CSV table of C-alpha atoms in Angstrom, one decimal:
chain,number,residue,atom,x,y,z
A,1005,UNK,CA,-9.3,0.4,29.8
A,1006,UNK,CA,-9.6,-1.4,26.4
A,1007,UNK,CA,-7.3,-4.0,25.0
A,1008,UNK,CA,-5.3,-1.6,22.9
A,1009,UNK,CA,-4.5,0.6,25.9
A,1010,UNK,CA,-3.5,-2.4,28.0
A,1011,UNK,CA,-1.2,-3.7,25.2
A,1012,UNK,CA,0.4,-0.2,25.0
A,1013,UNK,CA,0.9,-0.2,28.8
A,1014,UNK,CA,2.6,-3.6,28.7
A,1015,UNK,CA,4.8,-2.6,25.8
A,1016,UNK,CA,5.8,0.7,27.5
A,1017,UNK,CA,6.5,-1.0,30.8
A,1018,UNK,CA,8.6,-3.6,29.1
A,1019,UNK,CA,10.7,-1.0,27.3
A,1020,UNK,CA,11.2,1.1,30.5
A,1021,UNK,CA,12.0,-2.1,32.5
A,1022,UNK,CA,14.6,-3.3,30.0
A,1023,UNK,CA,16.2,0.1,29.9
A,1024,UNK,CA,16.4,0.3,33.7
A,1025,UNK,CA,17.8,-3.2,33.8
A,1026,UNK,CA,20.6,-2.4,31.3
A,1027,UNK,CA,21.5,0.9,33.1
A,1028,UNK,CA,21.6,-0.8,36.5
A,1029,UNK,CA,23.7,-3.6,35.1
A,1030,UNK,CA,26.1,-1.1,33.6
A,1031,UNK,CA,26.3,0.8,36.9
A,1032,UNK,CA,27.0,-2.4,38.9
A,1033,UNK,CA,29.6,-3.4,36.4
A,1034,UNK,CA,31.3,0.0,36.6
A,1035,UNK,CA,31.2,-0.2,40.4
A,1036,UNK,CA,32.8,-3.6,40.3
A,1037,UNK,CA,35.6,-2.3,38.1
A,1038,UNK,CA,34.7,-4.0,34.9
A,1039,UNK,CA,35.7,-1.0,32.8
A,1040,UNK,CA,39.2,-0.5,34.2
A,1041,UNK,CA,40.6,0.7,30.9
A,1042,UNK,CA,38.3,3.8,30.8
A,1043,UNK,CA,38.3,5.1,34.4
A,1044,UNK,CA,38.8,3.8,37.9
A,1045,UNK,CA,35.6,2.7,39.7
A,1046,UNK,CA,35.9,5.5,42.3
A,1047,UNK,CA,36.2,8.3,39.8
A,1048,UNK,CA,33.1,10.6,39.5
A,1049,UNK,CA,30.6,9.9,36.8
A,1050,UNK,CA,30.3,13.5,35.7
A,1051,UNK,CA,33.9,14.2,34.7
A,1052,UNK,CA,35.4,16.2,31.8
A,1053,UNK,CA,34.0,14.0,29.1
A,1054,UNK,CA,30.5,14.7,30.3
A,1055,UNK,CA,31.1,18.4,31.0
A,1056,UNK,CA,32.7,19.0,27.6
A,1057,UNK,CA,29.6,19.0,25.5
A,1058,UNK,CA,27.8,21.3,27.9
A,1059,UNK,CA,30.7,23.8,27.6
A,1060,UNK,CA,31.0,23.5,23.8
A,1061,UNK,CA,27.3,23.6,22.9
A,1062,UNK,CA,26.2,25.8,25.8
A,1063,UNK,CA,23.0,27.5,24.6
A,1064,UNK,CA,21.9,24.8,22.1
A,1065,UNK,CA,22.3,21.7,24.3
A,1066,UNK,CA,20.0,23.1,26.9
A,1067,UNK,CA,17.3,23.8,24.3
A,1068,UNK,CA,17.6,20.2,23.0
A,1069,UNK,CA,17.2,18.9,26.6
A,1070,UNK,CA,14.2,21.2,27.1
A,1071,UNK,CA,12.6,20.0,23.9
A,1072,UNK,CA,13.2,16.4,24.8
A,1073,UNK,CA,11.6,17.1,28.2
A,1074,UNK,CA,8.5,18.6,26.6
A,1075,UNK,CA,8.2,15.6,24.2
A,1076,UNK,CA,8.4,13.2,27.1
A,1077,UNK,CA,5.8,15.3,29.0
A,1078,UNK,CA,3.5,15.2,26.0
A,1079,UNK,CA,3.9,11.4,25.8
A,1080,UNK,CA,3.2,11.1,29.5
A,1081,UNK,CA,0.0,13.3,29.1
A,1082,UNK,CA,-1.2,11.2,26.2
A,1083,UNK,CA,-0.6,8.1,28.3
A,1084,UNK,CA,-2.6,9.5,31.2
A,1085,UNK,CA,-5.5,10.5,28.9
A,1086,UNK,CA,-5.5,7.0,27.4
A,1087,UNK,CA,-5.9,5.5,30.8
A,1088,UNK,CA,-9.2,7.3,31.3
A,1089,UNK,CA,-10.5,6.5,27.8
A,1090,UNK,CA,-13.5,4.3,28.0
A,1091,UNK,CA,-13.5,3.3,24.4
A,1092,UNK,CA,-17.3,3.7,23.9
A,1093,UNK,CA,-18.7,2.5,20.6
A,1094,UNK,CA,-20.9,5.2,19.2
A,1095,UNK,CA,-22.6,3.4,16.3
A,1096,UNK,CA,-22.6,0.1,14.5
A,1097,UNK,CA,-23.2,-0.8,10.9
A,1098,UNK,CA,-25.4,-3.8,10.9
A,1099,UNK,CA,-25.8,-4.2,7.1
A,1100,UNK,CA,-24.9,-2.5,3.9
A,1101,UNK,CA,-25.9,-3.4,0.4
A,1102,UNK,CA,-27.3,-1.9,-2.8
A,1103,UNK,CA,-30.5,-0.9,-1.1
A,1104,UNK,CA,-28.7,1.1,1.6
A,1105,UNK,CA,-27.0,1.0,4.9
A,1106,UNK,CA,-28.4,-0.1,8.2
A,1107,UNK,CA,-26.7,1.5,11.2
A,1108,UNK,CA,-27.7,1.6,14.9
A,1109,UNK,CA,-26.9,4.1,17.6
A,1110,UNK,CA,-25.4,1.9,20.4
A,1111,UNK,CA,-26.5,4.5,23.0
A,1112,UNK,CA,-30.1,3.7,22.2
A,1113,UNK,CA,-29.5,0.0,22.6
A,1114,UNK,CA,-27.6,0.4,25.9
A,1115,UNK,CA,-30.2,2.8,27.3
A,1116,UNK,CA,-32.9,0.2,26.4
A,1117,UNK,CA,-30.9,-2.6,28.0
A,1118,UNK,CA,-30.3,-0.5,31.2
A,1119,UNK,CA,-34.0,0.3,31.4
A,1120,UNK,CA,-35.0,-3.4,30.8
A,1121,UNK,CA,-32.5,-4.5,33.6
A,1122,UNK,CA,-34.1,-1.9,35.9
A,1123,UNK,CA,-37.5,-3.4,35.5
A,1124,UNK,CA,-36.5,-6.3,37.8
A,1125,UNK,CA,-37.6,-5.5,41.4
A,1126,UNK,CA,-34.2,-6.4,42.8
A,1127,UNK,CA,-32.3,-4.0,40.6
A,1128,UNK,CA,-32.2,-0.4,41.9
A,1129,UNK,CA,-30.3,1.2,39.1
A,1130,UNK,CA,-28.5,0.0,35.9
A,1131,UNK,CA,-26.3,1.7,33.3
A,1132,UNK,CA,-24.7,0.1,30.2
A,1133,UNK,CA,-22.0,1.1,27.7
A,1134,UNK,CA,-21.1,-0.6,24.4
A,1135,UNK,CA,-17.3,-0.9,23.8
A,1136,UNK,CA,-15.1,-2.6,21.3
A,1137,UNK,CA,-15.5,-2.4,17.5
A,1138,UNK,CA,-18.5,-2.9,15.2
A,1139,UNK,CA,-17.2,-6.3,14.4
A,1140,UNK,CA,-16.5,-7.3,18.0
A,1141,UNK,CA,-18.8,-5.3,20.3
A,1142,UNK,CA,-19.0,-5.9,24.0
A,1143,UNK,CA,-21.1,-4.6,26.8
A,1144,UNK,CA,-20.2,-3.2,30.2
A,1145,UNK,CA,-22.9,-2.8,32.7
A,1146,UNK,CA,-23.0,-1.3,36.2
A,1147,UNK,CA,-25.9,-2.6,38.3
A,1148,UNK,CA,-27.0,-1.5,41.7
A,1149,UNK,CA,-28.8,-4.3,43.5
A,1150,UNK,CA,-30.7,-4.5,46.8
A,1151,UNK,CA,-28.7,-6.3,49.5
A,1152,UNK,CA,-31.3,-8.8,50.2
A,1153,UNK,CA,-31.9,-9.7,46.6
A,1154,UNK,CA,-30.9,-13.2,45.4
A,1155,UNK,CA,-28.0,-12.9,42.9
A,1156,UNK,CA,-29.4,-15.8,40.8
A,1157,UNK,CA,-32.5,-13.6,40.0
A,1158,UNK,CA,-30.2,-10.8,38.9
A,1159,UNK,CA,-28.1,-13.1,36.8
A,1160,UNK,CA,-31.2,-14.5,35.2
A,1161,UNK,CA,-32.5,-11.1,34.4
A,1162,UNK,CA,-29.2,-10.0,32.8
A,1163,UNK,CA,-28.2,-13.3,31.1
A,1164,UNK,CA,-31.6,-14.6,30.3
A,1165,UNK,CA,-33.5,-11.4,29.3
A,1166,UNK,CA,-31.3,-8.3,28.8
A,1167,UNK,CA,-28.3,-9.7,26.9
A,1168,UNK,CA,-30.4,-11.9,24.5
A,1169,UNK,CA,-32.5,-8.8,23.6
A,1170,UNK,CA,-29.3,-6.9,22.9
A,1171,UNK,CA,-28.0,-9.7,20.7
A,1172,UNK,CA,-31.3,-9.7,18.9
A,1173,UNK,CA,-31.3,-5.9,18.4
A,1174,UNK,CA,-27.7,-5.9,17.1
A,1175,UNK,CA,-28.2,-9.0,15.0
A,1176,UNK,CA,-25.2,-10.8,16.4
A,1177,UNK,CA,-24.8,-14.3,17.8
A,1178,UNK,CA,-22.3,-13.4,20.5
A,1179,UNK,CA,-21.8,-10.3,22.6
A,1180,UNK,CA,-19.5,-10.5,25.6
A,1181,UNK,CA,-20.8,-8.7,28.7
A,1182,UNK,CA,-19.3,-7.7,32.0
A,1183,UNK,CA,-21.6,-6.6,34.8
A,1184,UNK,CA,-20.2,-4.9,37.9
A,1185,UNK,CA,-22.7,-5.4,40.7
A,1186,UNK,CA,-22.8,-3.2,43.8
A,1187,UNK,CA,-25.1,-3.7,46.7
A,1188,UNK,CA,-27.2,-1.1,48.5
A,1189,UNK,CA,-30.0,-1.0,51.0
A,1190,UNK,CA,-33.3,-1.5,49.3
A,1191,UNK,CA,-35.2,1.8,49.0
A,1192,UNK,CA,-38.1,2.1,51.4
A,1193,UNK,CA,-41.5,2.4,49.8
A,1194,UNK,CA,-43.5,5.3,51.0
A,1195,UNK,CA,-46.5,4.3,53.2
A,1196,UNK,CA,-49.8,5.6,52.1
A,1197,UNK,CA,-52.6,6.1,54.6
A,1198,UNK,CA,-56.1,5.7,53.2
């Protein structure tokens, strides 16, 4: 989940939370009898004033409610799809000028980084994705490491070799990186009999 999606989630939850707090405060106040001039606290919520619009605008009100439900369902579907969006960065413009434009396919850079990470004997498998924007790129890596491997060697391979080479390829001074490391049994090497 990228920063834009997380910001949208926080804003949506804030709005829903505030609406629920206001509605619950109104319900508590009505139950406590704060609105005595309108109706007694024990009267039903769905009375003649609520039923009247349904009787007056019988066919159209239900269509409006159905349309509002469809709109809410579409917003919910969009929200669900946004949760799964990875926000991969497809390409980056490194330089542009009168002589032309220099662009790089980030998939090639991340594939090269994953392959370079996999050259270390402790790393069983590695994948990488570039996320963010062209101005502020970042790297997410998934690394599978042998259980008996020292983590300092893996950290040195990623932080001392792979990430500096990515910075050099992308011509940037800083590139934030997050590596998710999982441990597995080291693969057994086949024995050869001579």
